[in-house]
Amino acid sequence: MWFRGRRRSIYEANLIASFLPYREYKDVAVEDLRYALGEVYIIATRMNVIFARASYEDPLELRRRLERRLPEDTPVLRVIPVMRIVPAEVEDVKKAVHSLLATQKPGSFAIRLEARLLREGREIPRMEAVKIIAEGVNRSVDLGRPDILVLIKPFRLREGRLAAIYVGPPDGVFSSLKRGGERVGGER
């Protein structure tokens, strides 16, 4: 069992799950993730977000397992596969994104930045950060239907301000509201 032993670092997380914003849903969300994915090692939690490590080969496999096994009434709203976690400085994020994009097959891309990044310790506007990250990428941009999604989720933890990065097919990110491409139920 690769979960036991020393305390895991946040840099070892390979998925981020968000759940309904009530403290009592945390245990149910963890239980549902463990049911769907097998062993899940919880590295950290913050408000309504779980940082965890689970065993899966690729993001599409992760999404398929979640779609098949998560209960319909789960408090889990979204699961993002994480390829890398880096400091939330725009230059660190740019370097990681370019490295991850180099491993992807050719095709268009889009960058989704979910919060502000830093430059020399100060927050910068999101559009400015997106332009900096996209500089030098030799791919076409398609904001509507990209072949590759670059999802950057900045967050704060005890370790400081960090950014989780996903680079892969857009349908690799699981959303319980869009199971199988269709919206399930009403608003939560």
GROMACS .gro file of N, CA, C and O in nm, residues 9-75:
model
  268
    9SER      N    1   0.322   1.516   0.101
    9SER     CA    2   0.330   1.658   0.071
    9SER      C    3   0.218   1.695  -0.026
    9SER      O    4   0.175   1.612  -0.107
   10ILE      N    5   0.174   1.818  -0.021
   10ILE     CA    6   0.071   1.866  -0.113
   10ILE      C    7   0.116   1.849  -0.258
   10ILE      O    8   0.035   1.829  -0.348
   11TYR      N    9   0.246   1.851  -0.283
   11TYR     CA   10   0.298   1.836  -0.418
   11TYR      C   11   0.274   1.696  -0.474
   11TYR      O   12   0.291   1.672  -0.593
   12GLU      N   13   0.235   1.603  -0.391
   12GLU     CA   14   0.208   1.466  -0.435
   12GLU      C   15   0.061   1.443  -0.472
   12GLU      O   16   0.025   1.336  -0.517
   13ALA      N   17  -0.023   1.543  -0.452
   13ALA     CA   18  -0.165   1.529  -0.487
   13ALA      C   19  -0.179   1.512  -0.637
   13ALA      O   20  -0.112   1.578  -0.715
   14ASN      N   21  -0.266   1.419  -0.678
   14ASN     CA   22  -0.291   1.403  -0.821
   14ASN      C   23  -0.438   1.421  -0.855
   14ASN      O   24  -0.480   1.392  -0.966
   15LEU      N   25  -0.517   1.470  -0.757
   15LEU     CA   26  -0.652   1.510  -0.789
   15LEU      C   27  -0.701   1.610  -0.686
   15LEU      O   28  -0.657   1.611  -0.571
   16ILE      N   29  -0.789   1.697  -0.732
   16ILE     CA   30  -0.856   1.794  -0.646
   16ILE      C   31  -1.005   1.774  -0.666
   16ILE      O   32  -1.054   1.774  -0.779
   17ALA      N   33  -1.075   1.752  -0.556
   17ALA     CA   34  -1.221   1.733  -0.562
   17ALA      C   35  -1.289   1.845  -0.485
   17ALA      O   36  -1.250   1.877  -0.373
   18SER      N   37  -1.388   1.906  -0.547
   18SER     CA   38  -1.468   2.005  -0.475
   18SER      C   39  -1.603   1.942  -0.443
   18SER      O   40  -1.653   1.858  -0.518
   19PHE      N   41  -1.659   1.981  -0.330
   19PHE     CA   42  -1.786   1.923  -0.289
   19PHE      C   43  -1.877   2.035  -0.236
   19PHE      O   44  -1.832   2.149  -0.218
   20LEU      N   45  -2.003   2.001  -0.212
   20LEU     CA   46  -2.099   2.099  -0.162
   20LEU      C   47  -2.042   2.170  -0.039
   20LEU      O   48  -1.980   2.107   0.046
   21PRO      N   49  -2.064   2.300  -0.028
   21PRO     CA   50  -1.996   2.380   0.074
   21PRO      C   51  -2.054   2.373   0.215
   21PRO      O   52  -2.087   2.473   0.275
   22TYR      N   53  -2.066   2.254   0.266
   22TYR     CA   54  -2.110   2.236   0.405
   22TYR      C   55  -2.015   2.138   0.470
   22TYR      O   56  -1.984   2.033   0.413
   23ARG      N   57  -1.968   2.170   0.589
   23ARG     CA   58  -1.869   2.088   0.658
   23ARG      C   59  -1.912   1.942   0.668
   23ARG      O   60  -1.831   1.850   0.653
   24GLU      N   61  -2.042   1.917   0.692
   24GLU     CA   62  -2.088   1.780   0.710
   24GLU      C   63  -2.078   1.695   0.583
   24GLU      O   64  -2.086   1.574   0.589
   25TYR      N   65  -2.058   1.757   0.468
   25TYR     CA   66  -2.045   1.682   0.343
   25TYR      C   67  -1.903   1.629   0.319
   25TYR      O   68  -1.883   1.546   0.233
   26LYS      N   69  -1.805   1.679   0.393
   26LYS     CA   70  -1.666   1.637   0.370
   26LYS      C   71  -1.650   1.486   0.384
   26LYS      O   72  -1.595   1.420   0.295
   27ASP      N   73  -1.698   1.429   0.494
   27ASP     CA   74  -1.683   1.285   0.516
   27ASP      C   75  -1.756   1.204   0.410
   27ASP      O   76  -1.705   1.102   0.364
   28VAL      N   77  -1.873   1.250   0.370
   28VAL     CA   78  -1.949   1.179   0.265
   28VAL      C   79  -1.874   1.188   0.132
   28VAL      O   80  -1.864   1.088   0.059
   29ALA      N   81  -1.817   1.304   0.100
   29ALA     CA   82  -1.742   1.321  -0.024
   29ALA      C   83  -1.620   1.228  -0.025
   29ALA      O   84  -1.593   1.162  -0.126
   30VAL      N   85  -1.548   1.221   0.086
   30VAL     CA   86  -1.432   1.131   0.095
   30VAL      C   87  -1.475   0.986   0.078
   30VAL      O   88  -1.414   0.909   0.003
   31GLU      N   89  -1.584   0.948   0.144
   31GLU     CA   90  -1.637   0.812   0.134
   31GLU      C   91  -1.675   0.780  -0.011
   31GLU      O   92  -1.644   0.672  -0.062
   32ASP      N   93  -1.744   0.873  -0.078
   32ASP     CA   94  -1.784   0.852  -0.218
   32ASP      C   95  -1.662   0.838  -0.309
   32ASP      O   96  -1.661   0.754  -0.399
   33LEU      N   97  -1.560   0.922  -0.288
   33LEU     CA   98  -1.438   0.911  -0.369
   33LEU      C   99  -1.371   0.776  -0.348
   33LEU      O  100  -1.325   0.713  -0.444
   34ARG      N  101  -1.364   0.731  -0.224
   34ARG     CA  102  -1.302   0.601  -0.196
   34ARG      C  103  -1.383   0.487  -0.257
   34ARG      O  104  -1.327   0.390  -0.306
   35TYR      N  105  -1.514   0.499  -0.255
   35TYR     CA  106  -1.599   0.397  -0.317
   35TYR      C  107  -1.574   0.392  -0.468
   35TYR      O  108  -1.563   0.285  -0.527
   36ALA      N  109  -1.564   0.509  -0.530
   36ALA     CA  110  -1.549   0.515  -0.675
   36ALA      C  111  -1.409   0.481  -0.722
   36ALA      O  112  -1.392   0.421  -0.828
   37LEU      N  113  -1.307   0.518  -0.645
   37LEU     CA  114  -1.170   0.506  -0.693
   37LEU      C  115  -1.086   0.402  -0.619
   37LEU      O  116  -0.969   0.382  -0.653
   38GLY      N  117  -1.139   0.340  -0.518
   38GLY     CA  118  -1.058   0.248  -0.438
   38GLY      C  119  -0.986   0.327  -0.331
   38GLY      O  120  -1.044   0.416  -0.270
   39GLU      N  121  -0.860   0.298  -0.311
   39GLU     CA  122  -0.786   0.370  -0.207
   39GLU      C  123  -0.759   0.513  -0.251
   39GLU      O  124  -0.709   0.537  -0.359
   40VAL      N  125  -0.794   0.604  -0.165
   40VAL     CA  126  -0.769   0.747  -0.188
   40VAL      C  127  -0.702   0.799  -0.062
   40VAL      O  128  -0.756   0.785   0.048
   41TYR      N  129  -0.584   0.856  -0.078
   41TYR     CA  130  -0.511   0.912   0.035
   41TYR      C  131  -0.538   1.062   0.041
   41TYR      O  132  -0.506   1.134  -0.053
   42ILE      N  133  -0.599   1.108   0.147
   42ILE     CA  134  -0.632   1.250   0.163
   42ILE      C  135  -0.507   1.321   0.213
   42ILE      O  136  -0.456   1.290   0.320
   43ILE      N  137  -0.459   1.416   0.135
   43ILE     CA  138  -0.339   1.491   0.172
   43ILE      C  139  -0.376   1.616   0.250
   43ILE      O  140  -0.313   1.650   0.350
   44ALA      N  141  -0.478   1.687   0.205
   44ALA     CA  142  -0.520   1.810   0.274
   44ALA      C  143  -0.664   1.840   0.235
   44ALA      O  144  -0.714   1.794   0.132
   45THR      N  145  -0.731   1.916   0.319
   45THR     CA  146  -0.864   1.967   0.286
   45THR      C  147  -0.866   2.115   0.320
   45THR      O  148  -0.795   2.160   0.410
   46ARG      N  149  -0.942   2.187   0.245
   46ARG     CA  150  -0.956   2.331   0.268
   46ARG      C  151  -1.097   2.369   0.226
   46ARG      O  152  -1.134   2.347   0.112
   47MET      N  153  -1.170   2.427   0.318
   47MET     CA  154  -1.309   2.465   0.294
   47MET      C  155  -1.384   2.352   0.227
   47MET      O  156  -1.402   2.248   0.287
   48ASN      N  157  -1.422   2.365   0.101
   48ASN     CA  158  -1.496   2.257   0.034
   48ASN      C  159  -1.412   2.191  -0.075
   48ASN      O  160  -1.464   2.151  -0.179
   49VAL      N  161  -1.281   2.176  -0.049
   49VAL     CA  162  -1.190   2.117  -0.147
   49VAL      C  163  -1.106   2.009  -0.080
   49VAL      O  164  -1.059   2.027   0.033
   50ILE      N  165  -1.089   1.897  -0.149
   50ILE     CA  166  -1.006   1.787  -0.102
   50ILE      C  167  -0.888   1.771  -0.196
   50ILE      O  168  -0.906   1.763  -0.319
   51PHE      N  169  -0.768   1.768  -0.142
   51PHE     CA  170  -0.647   1.739  -0.218
   51PHE      C  171  -0.610   1.595  -0.185
   51PHE      O  172  -0.593   1.561  -0.067
   52ALA      N  173  -0.600   1.510  -0.287
   52ALA     CA  174  -0.580   1.368  -0.260
   52ALA      C  175  -0.488   1.303  -0.362
   52ALA      O  176  -0.456   1.362  -0.465
   53ARG      N  177  -0.450   1.182  -0.330
   53ARG     CA  178  -0.372   1.100  -0.421
   53ARG      C  179  -0.449   0.970  -0.440
   53ARG      O  180  -0.489   0.906  -0.344
   54ALA      N  181  -0.472   0.935  -0.566
   54ALA     CA  182  -0.543   0.811  -0.599
   54ALA      C  183  -0.467   0.744  -0.713
   54ALA      O  184  -0.387   0.806  -0.781
   55SER      N  185  -0.496   0.618  -0.734
   55SER     CA  186  -0.430   0.543  -0.840
   55SER      C  187  -0.517   0.544  -0.966
   55SER      O  188  -0.629   0.495  -0.964
   56TYR      N  189  -0.464   0.602  -1.073
   56TYR     CA  190  -0.531   0.598  -1.203
   56TYR      C  191  -0.425   0.621  -1.311
   56TYR      O  192  -0.324   0.685  -1.288
   57GLU      N  193  -0.450   0.567  -1.428
   57GLU     CA  194  -0.353   0.577  -1.538
   57GLU      C  195  -0.362   0.709  -1.614
   57GLU      O  196  -0.264   0.771  -1.643
   58ASP      N  197  -0.484   0.748  -1.651
   58ASP     CA  198  -0.501   0.871  -1.727
   58ASP      C  199  -0.631   0.939  -1.684
   58ASP      O  200  -0.718   0.877  -1.625
   59PRO      N  201  -0.645   1.069  -1.714
   59PRO     CA  202  -0.762   1.144  -1.671
   59PRO      C  203  -0.895   1.088  -1.723
   59PRO      O  204  -0.996   1.093  -1.653
   60LEU      N  205  -0.895   1.033  -1.843
   60LEU     CA  206  -1.020   0.979  -1.897
   60LEU      C  207  -1.063   0.855  -1.820
   60LEU      O  208  -1.181   0.832  -1.797
   61GLU      N  209  -0.966   0.773  -1.778
   61GLU     CA  210  -0.998   0.657  -1.694
   61GLU      C  211  -1.056   0.703  -1.560
   61GLU      O  212  -1.155   0.649  -1.513
   62LEU      N  213  -0.996   0.806  -1.501
   62LEU     CA  214  -1.046   0.862  -1.375
   62LEU      C  215  -1.191   0.908  -1.392
   62LEU      O  216  -1.277   0.874  -1.311
   63ARG      N  217  -1.218   0.981  -1.498
   63ARG     CA  218  -1.353   1.031  -1.521
   63ARG      C  219  -1.453   0.917  -1.541
   63ARG      O  220  -1.562   0.918  -1.485
   64ARG      N  221  -1.413   0.815  -1.619
   64ARG     CA  222  -1.503   0.700  -1.641
   64ARG      C  223  -1.535   0.629  -1.510
   64ARG      O  224  -1.650   0.593  -1.484
   65ARG      N  225  -1.434   0.609  -1.425
   65ARG     CA  226  -1.457   0.545  -1.295
   65ARG      C  227  -1.552   0.627  -1.209
   65ARG      O  228  -1.641   0.572  -1.144
   66LEU      N  229  -1.533   0.759  -1.210
   66LEU     CA  230  -1.621   0.845  -1.131
   66LEU      C  231  -1.764   0.842  -1.185
   66LEU      O  232  -1.860   0.834  -1.108
   67GLU      N  233  -1.780   0.847  -1.316
   67GLU     CA  234  -1.914   0.844  -1.376
   67GLU      C  235  -1.987   0.714  -1.345
   67GLU      O  236  -2.107   0.714  -1.321
   68ARG      N  237  -1.913   0.603  -1.348
   68ARG     CA  238  -1.974   0.472  -1.323
   68ARG      C  239  -2.006   0.449  -1.177
   68ARG      O  240  -2.107   0.389  -1.144
   69ARG      N  241  -1.920   0.496  -1.086
   69ARG     CA  242  -1.929   0.452  -0.947
   69ARG      C  243  -1.978   0.557  -0.847
   69ARG      O  244  -2.020   0.520  -0.739
   70LEU      N  245  -1.969   0.685  -0.879
   70LEU     CA  246  -2.016   0.785  -0.782
   70LEU      C  247  -2.168   0.780  -0.773
   70LEU      O  248  -2.236   0.777  -0.876
   71PRO      N  249  -2.223   0.782  -0.653
   71PRO     CA  250  -2.370   0.784  -0.640
   71PRO      C  251  -2.429   0.911  -0.702
   71PRO      O  252  -2.364   1.015  -0.706
   72GLU      N  253  -2.551   0.902  -0.748
   72GLU     CA  254  -2.618   1.018  -0.808
   72GLU      C  255  -2.632   1.134  -0.711
   72GLU      O  256  -2.626   1.249  -0.750
   73ASP      N  257  -2.650   1.104  -0.583
   73ASP     CA  258  -2.670   1.210  -0.483
   73ASP      C  259  -2.541   1.250  -0.412
   73ASP      O  260  -2.544   1.304  -0.302
   74THR      N  261  -2.428   1.227  -0.475
   74THR     CA  262  -2.299   1.260  -0.413
   74THR      C  263  -2.283   1.411  -0.392
   74THR      O  264  -2.330   1.489  -0.474
   75PRO      N  265  -2.215   1.451  -0.284
   75PRO     CA  266  -2.186   1.593  -0.267
   75PRO      C  267  -2.065   1.638  -0.351
   75PRO      O  268  -2.036   1.756  -0.358
   0.00000   0.00000   0.00000
